[in-house]
CSV table of N, CA, C and O in Angstrom, one decimal:
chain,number,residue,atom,x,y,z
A,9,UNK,N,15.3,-5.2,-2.1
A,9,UNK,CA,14.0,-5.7,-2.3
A,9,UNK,C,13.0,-4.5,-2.2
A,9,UNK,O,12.3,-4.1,-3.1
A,10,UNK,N,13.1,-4.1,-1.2
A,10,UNK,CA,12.7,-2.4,-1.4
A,10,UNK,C,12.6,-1.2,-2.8
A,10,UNK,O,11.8,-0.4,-3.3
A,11,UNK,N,13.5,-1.5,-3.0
A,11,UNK,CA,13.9,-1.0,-4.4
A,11,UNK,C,12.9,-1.4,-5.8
A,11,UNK,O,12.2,-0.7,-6.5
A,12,UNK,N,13.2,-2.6,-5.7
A,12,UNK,CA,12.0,-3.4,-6.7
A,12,UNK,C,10.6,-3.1,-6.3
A,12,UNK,O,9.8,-2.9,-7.2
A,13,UNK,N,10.3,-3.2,-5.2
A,13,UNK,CA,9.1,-3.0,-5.1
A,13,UNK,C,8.3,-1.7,-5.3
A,13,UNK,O,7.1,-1.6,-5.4
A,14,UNK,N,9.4,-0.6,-5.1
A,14,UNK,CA,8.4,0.4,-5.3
A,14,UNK,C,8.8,0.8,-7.2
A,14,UNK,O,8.0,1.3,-7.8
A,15,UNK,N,9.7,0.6,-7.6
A,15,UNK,CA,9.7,0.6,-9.2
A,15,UNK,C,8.4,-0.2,-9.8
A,15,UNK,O,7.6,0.0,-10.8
A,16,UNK,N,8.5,-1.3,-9.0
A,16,UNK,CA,6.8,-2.1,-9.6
A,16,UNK,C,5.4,-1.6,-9.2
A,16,UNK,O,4.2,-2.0,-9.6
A,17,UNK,N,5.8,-0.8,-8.3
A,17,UNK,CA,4.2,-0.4,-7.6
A,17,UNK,C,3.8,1.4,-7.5
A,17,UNK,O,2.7,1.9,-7.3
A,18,UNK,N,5.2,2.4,-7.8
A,18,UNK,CA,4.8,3.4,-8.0
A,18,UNK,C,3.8,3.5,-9.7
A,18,UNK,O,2.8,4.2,-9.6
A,19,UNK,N,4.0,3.2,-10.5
A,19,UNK,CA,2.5,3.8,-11.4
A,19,UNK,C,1.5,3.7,-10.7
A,19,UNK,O,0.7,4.5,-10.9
A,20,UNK,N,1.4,2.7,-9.9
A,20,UNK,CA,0.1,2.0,-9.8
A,20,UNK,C,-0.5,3.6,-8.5
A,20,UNK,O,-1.5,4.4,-8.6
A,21,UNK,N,0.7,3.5,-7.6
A,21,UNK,CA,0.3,4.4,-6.6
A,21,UNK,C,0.1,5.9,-7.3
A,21,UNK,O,-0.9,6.5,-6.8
A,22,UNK,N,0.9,6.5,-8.5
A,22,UNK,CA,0.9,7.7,-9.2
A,22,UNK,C,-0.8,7.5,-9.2
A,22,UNK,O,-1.5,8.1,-8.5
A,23,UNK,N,-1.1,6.8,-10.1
A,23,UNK,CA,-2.5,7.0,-11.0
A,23,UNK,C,-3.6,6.5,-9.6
A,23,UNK,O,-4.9,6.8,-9.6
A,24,UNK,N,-3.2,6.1,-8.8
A,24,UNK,CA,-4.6,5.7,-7.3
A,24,UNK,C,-4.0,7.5,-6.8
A,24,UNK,O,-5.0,8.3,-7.1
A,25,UNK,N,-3.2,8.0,-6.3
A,25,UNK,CA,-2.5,9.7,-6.0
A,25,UNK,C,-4.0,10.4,-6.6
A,25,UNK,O,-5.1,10.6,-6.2
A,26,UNK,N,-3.2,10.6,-8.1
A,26,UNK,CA,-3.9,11.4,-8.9
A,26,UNK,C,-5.5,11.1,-8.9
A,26,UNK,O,-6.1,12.2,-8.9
A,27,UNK,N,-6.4,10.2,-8.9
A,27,UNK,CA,-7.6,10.0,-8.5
A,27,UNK,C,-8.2,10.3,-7.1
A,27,UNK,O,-9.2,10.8,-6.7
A,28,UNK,N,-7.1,9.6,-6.4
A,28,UNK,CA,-7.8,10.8,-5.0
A,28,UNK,C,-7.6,11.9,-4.5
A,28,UNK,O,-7.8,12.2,-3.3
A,29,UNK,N,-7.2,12.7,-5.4
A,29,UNK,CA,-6.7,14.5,-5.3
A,29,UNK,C,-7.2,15.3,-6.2
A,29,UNK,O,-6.9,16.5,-6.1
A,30,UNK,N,-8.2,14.5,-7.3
A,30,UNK,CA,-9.0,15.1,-8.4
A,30,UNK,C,-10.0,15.6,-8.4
A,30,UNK,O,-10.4,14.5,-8.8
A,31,UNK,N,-11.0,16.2,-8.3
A,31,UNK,CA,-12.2,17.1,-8.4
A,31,UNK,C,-12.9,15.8,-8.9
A,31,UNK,O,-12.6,15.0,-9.7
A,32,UNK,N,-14.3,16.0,-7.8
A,32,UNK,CA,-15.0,15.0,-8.1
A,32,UNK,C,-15.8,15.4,-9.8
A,32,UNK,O,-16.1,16.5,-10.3
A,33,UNK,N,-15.8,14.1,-10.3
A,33,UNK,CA,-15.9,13.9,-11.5
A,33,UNK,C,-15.5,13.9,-12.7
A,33,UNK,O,-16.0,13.7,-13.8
A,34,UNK,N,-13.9,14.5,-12.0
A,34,UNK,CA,-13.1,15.2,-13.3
A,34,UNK,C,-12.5,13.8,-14.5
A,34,UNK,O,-12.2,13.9,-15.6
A,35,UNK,N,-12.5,12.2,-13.2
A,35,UNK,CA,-12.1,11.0,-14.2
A,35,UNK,C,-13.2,10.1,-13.8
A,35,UNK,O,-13.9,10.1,-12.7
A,36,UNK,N,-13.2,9.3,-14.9
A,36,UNK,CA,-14.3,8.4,-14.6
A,36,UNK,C,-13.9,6.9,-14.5
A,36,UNK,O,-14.6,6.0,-14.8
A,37,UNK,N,-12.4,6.9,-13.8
A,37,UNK,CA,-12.1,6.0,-13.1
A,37,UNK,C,-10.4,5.5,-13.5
A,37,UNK,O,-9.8,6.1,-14.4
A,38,UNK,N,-9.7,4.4,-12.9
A,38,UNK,CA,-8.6,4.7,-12.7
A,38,UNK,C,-7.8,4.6,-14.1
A,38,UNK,O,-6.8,5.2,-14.4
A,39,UNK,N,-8.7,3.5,-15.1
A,39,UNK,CA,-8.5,3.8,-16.8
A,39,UNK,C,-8.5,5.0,-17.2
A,39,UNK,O,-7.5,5.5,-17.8
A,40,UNK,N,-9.3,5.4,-17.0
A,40,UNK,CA,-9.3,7.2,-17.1
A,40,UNK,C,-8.5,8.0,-17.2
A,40,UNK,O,-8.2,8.8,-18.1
A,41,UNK,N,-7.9,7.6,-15.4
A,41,UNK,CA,-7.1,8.2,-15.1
A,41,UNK,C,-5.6,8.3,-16.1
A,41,UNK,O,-5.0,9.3,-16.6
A,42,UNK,N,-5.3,6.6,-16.3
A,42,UNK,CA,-4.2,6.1,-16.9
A,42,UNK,C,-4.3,6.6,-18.4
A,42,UNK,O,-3.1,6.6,-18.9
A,43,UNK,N,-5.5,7.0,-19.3
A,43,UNK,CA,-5.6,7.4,-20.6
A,43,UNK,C,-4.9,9.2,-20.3
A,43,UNK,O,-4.1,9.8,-21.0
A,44,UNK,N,-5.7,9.6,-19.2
A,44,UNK,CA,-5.4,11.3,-19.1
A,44,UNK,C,-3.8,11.4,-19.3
A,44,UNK,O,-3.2,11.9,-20.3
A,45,UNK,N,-3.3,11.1,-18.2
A,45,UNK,CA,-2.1,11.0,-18.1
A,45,UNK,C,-1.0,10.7,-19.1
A,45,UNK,O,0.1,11.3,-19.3
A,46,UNK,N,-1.6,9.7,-19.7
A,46,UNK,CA,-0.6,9.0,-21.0
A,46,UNK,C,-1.0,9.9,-22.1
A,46,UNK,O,-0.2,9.7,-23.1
A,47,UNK,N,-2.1,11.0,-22.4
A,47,UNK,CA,-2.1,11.8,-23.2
A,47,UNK,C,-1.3,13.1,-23.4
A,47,UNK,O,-0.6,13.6,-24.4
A,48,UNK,N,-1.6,13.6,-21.7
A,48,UNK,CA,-1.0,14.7,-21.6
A,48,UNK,C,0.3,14.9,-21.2
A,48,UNK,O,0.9,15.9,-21.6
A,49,UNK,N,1.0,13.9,-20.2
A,49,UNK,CA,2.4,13.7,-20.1
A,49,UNK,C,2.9,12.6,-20.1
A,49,UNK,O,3.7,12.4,-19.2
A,50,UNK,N,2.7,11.6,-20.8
A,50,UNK,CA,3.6,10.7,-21.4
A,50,UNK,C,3.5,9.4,-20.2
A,50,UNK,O,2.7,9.1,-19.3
A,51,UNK,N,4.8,9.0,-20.6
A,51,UNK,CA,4.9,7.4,-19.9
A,51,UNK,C,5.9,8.0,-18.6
A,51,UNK,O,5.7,7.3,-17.5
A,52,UNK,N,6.7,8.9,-18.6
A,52,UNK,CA,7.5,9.5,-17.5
A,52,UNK,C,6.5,9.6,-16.2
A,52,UNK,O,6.8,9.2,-15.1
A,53,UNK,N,5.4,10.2,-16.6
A,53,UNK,CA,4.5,10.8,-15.6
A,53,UNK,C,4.5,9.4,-14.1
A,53,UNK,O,4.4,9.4,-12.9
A,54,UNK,N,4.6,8.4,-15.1
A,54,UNK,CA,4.0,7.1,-14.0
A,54,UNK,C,5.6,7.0,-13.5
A,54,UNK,O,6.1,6.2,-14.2
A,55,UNK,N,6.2,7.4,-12.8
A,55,UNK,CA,7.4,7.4,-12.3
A,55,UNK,C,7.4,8.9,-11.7
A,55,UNK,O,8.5,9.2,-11.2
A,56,UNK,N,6.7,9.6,-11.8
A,56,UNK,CA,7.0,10.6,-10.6
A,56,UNK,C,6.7,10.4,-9.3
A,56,UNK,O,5.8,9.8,-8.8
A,57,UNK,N,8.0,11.3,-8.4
A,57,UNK,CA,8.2,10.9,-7.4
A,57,UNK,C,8.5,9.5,-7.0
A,57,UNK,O,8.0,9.0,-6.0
A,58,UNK,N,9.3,8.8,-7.7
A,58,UNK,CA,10.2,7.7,-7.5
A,58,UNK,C,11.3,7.9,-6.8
A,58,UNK,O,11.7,7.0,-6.1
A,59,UNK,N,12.0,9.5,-7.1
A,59,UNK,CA,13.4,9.1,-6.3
A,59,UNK,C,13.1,9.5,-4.9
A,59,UNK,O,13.7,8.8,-4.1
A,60,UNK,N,12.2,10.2,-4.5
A,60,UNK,CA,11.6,10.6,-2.8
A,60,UNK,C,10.9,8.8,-2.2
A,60,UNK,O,10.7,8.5,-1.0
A,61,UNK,N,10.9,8.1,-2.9
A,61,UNK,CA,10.4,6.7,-2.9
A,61,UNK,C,11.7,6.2,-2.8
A,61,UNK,O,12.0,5.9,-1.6
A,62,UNK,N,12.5,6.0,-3.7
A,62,UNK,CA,13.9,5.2,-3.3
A,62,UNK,C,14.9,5.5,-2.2
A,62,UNK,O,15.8,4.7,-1.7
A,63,UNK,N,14.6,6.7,-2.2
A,63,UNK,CA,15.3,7.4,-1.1
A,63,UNK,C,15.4,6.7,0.0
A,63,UNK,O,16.3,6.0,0.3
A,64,UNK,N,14.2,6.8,0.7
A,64,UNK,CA,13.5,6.5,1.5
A,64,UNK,C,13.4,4.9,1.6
A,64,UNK,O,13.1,4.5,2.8
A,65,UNK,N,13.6,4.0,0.9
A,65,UNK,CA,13.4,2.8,0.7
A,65,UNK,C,14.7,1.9,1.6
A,65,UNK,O,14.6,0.9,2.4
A,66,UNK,N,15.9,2.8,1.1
A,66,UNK,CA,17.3,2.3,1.8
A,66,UNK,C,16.7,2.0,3.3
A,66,UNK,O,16.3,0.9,3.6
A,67,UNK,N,16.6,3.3,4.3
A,67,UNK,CA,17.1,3.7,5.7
A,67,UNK,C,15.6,2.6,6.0
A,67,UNK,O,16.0,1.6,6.7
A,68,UNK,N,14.4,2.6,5.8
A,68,UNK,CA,12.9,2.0,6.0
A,68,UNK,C,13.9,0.6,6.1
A,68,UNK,O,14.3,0.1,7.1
A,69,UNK,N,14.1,0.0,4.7
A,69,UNK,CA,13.7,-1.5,4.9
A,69,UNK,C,15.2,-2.0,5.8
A,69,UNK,O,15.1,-3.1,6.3
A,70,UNK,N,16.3,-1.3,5.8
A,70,UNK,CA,17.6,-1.5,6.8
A,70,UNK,C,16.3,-1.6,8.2
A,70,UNK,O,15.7,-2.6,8.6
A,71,UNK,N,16.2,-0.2,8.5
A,71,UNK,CA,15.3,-0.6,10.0
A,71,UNK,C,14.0,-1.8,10.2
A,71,UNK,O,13.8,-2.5,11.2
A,72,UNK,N,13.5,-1.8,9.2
A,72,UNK,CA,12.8,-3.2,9.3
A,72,UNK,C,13.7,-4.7,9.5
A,72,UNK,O,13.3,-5.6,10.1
A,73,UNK,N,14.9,-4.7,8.8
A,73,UNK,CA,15.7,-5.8,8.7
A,73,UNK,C,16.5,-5.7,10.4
A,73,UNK,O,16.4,-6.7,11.1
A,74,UNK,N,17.0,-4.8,10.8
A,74,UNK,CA,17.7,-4.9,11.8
A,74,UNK,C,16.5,-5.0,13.2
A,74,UNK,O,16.8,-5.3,14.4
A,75,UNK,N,15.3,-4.6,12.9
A,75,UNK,CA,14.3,-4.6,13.8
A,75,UNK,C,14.0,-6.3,13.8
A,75,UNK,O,14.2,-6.9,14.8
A,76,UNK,N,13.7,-7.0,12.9
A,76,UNK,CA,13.6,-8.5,12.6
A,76,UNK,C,15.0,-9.2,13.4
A,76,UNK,O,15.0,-10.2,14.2
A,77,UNK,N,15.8,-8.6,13.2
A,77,UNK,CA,17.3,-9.4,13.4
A,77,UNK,C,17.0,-9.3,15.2
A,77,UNK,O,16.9,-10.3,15.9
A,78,UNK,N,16.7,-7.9,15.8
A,78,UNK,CA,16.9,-7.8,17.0
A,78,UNK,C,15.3,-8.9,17.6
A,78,UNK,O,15.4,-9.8,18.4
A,79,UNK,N,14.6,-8.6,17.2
A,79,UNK,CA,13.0,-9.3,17.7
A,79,UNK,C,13.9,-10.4,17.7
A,79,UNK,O,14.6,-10.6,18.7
A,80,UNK,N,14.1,-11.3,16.6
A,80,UNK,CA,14.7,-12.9,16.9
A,80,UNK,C,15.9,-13.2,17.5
A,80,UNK,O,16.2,-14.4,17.9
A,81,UNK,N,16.5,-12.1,17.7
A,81,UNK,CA,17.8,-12.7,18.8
A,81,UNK,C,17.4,-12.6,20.4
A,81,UNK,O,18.1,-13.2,21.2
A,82,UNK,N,16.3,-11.7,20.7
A,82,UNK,CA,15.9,-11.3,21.9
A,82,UNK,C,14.6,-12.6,22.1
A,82,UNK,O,14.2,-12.9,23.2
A,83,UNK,N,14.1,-13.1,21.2
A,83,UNK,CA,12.9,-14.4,21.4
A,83,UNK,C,13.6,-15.7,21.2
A,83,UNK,O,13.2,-16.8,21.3
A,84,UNK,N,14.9,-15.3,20.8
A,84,UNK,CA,15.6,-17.2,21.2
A,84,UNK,C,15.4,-17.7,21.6
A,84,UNK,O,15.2,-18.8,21.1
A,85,UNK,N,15.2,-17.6,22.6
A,85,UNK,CA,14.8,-18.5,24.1
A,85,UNK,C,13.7,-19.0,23.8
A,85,UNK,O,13.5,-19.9,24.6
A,86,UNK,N,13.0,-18.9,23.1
A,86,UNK,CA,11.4,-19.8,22.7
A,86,UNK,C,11.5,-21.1,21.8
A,86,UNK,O,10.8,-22.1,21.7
A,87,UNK,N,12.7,-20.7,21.1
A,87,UNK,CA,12.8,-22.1,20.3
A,87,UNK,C,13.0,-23.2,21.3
A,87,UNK,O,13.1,-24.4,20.9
């Protein structure tokens, strides 16, 4: 699930990146941004830094899953 989600949401994060790291007034907004980008390096660009994202996606969402598992075995007693 992890996986998917950041394949669907890194462009979005590339081109929001590149807008907040840009010299003010260099884009005149996140279309802008997405036109710049698509001119000067292609459709690849919106997938950089995906595998530092996937990487990371494994060991994160296992510890969220086994942190869930432990919270509910440790609040049984509430049901």
């Amino acid at each position: 699930a992890g996986v998917a989600c950041w394949v669907i949401s890194i462009p979005a994060d590339v081109l929001k990146s590149r807008f907040q790291t840009s010299a003010p007034g260099q884009y005149g907004g996140i279309l802008d941004v997405y036109k710049h980008l698509m001119k000067e390096e292609g459709p690849s660009a919106l997938f950089r830094g995906i595998r530092p994202a996937l990487i990371r996606a494994f060991p994160a969402n296992a510890a969220c899953f086994l942190g869930m598992e432990v919270s509910r075995k440790m609040f049984a007693f509430l049901d």
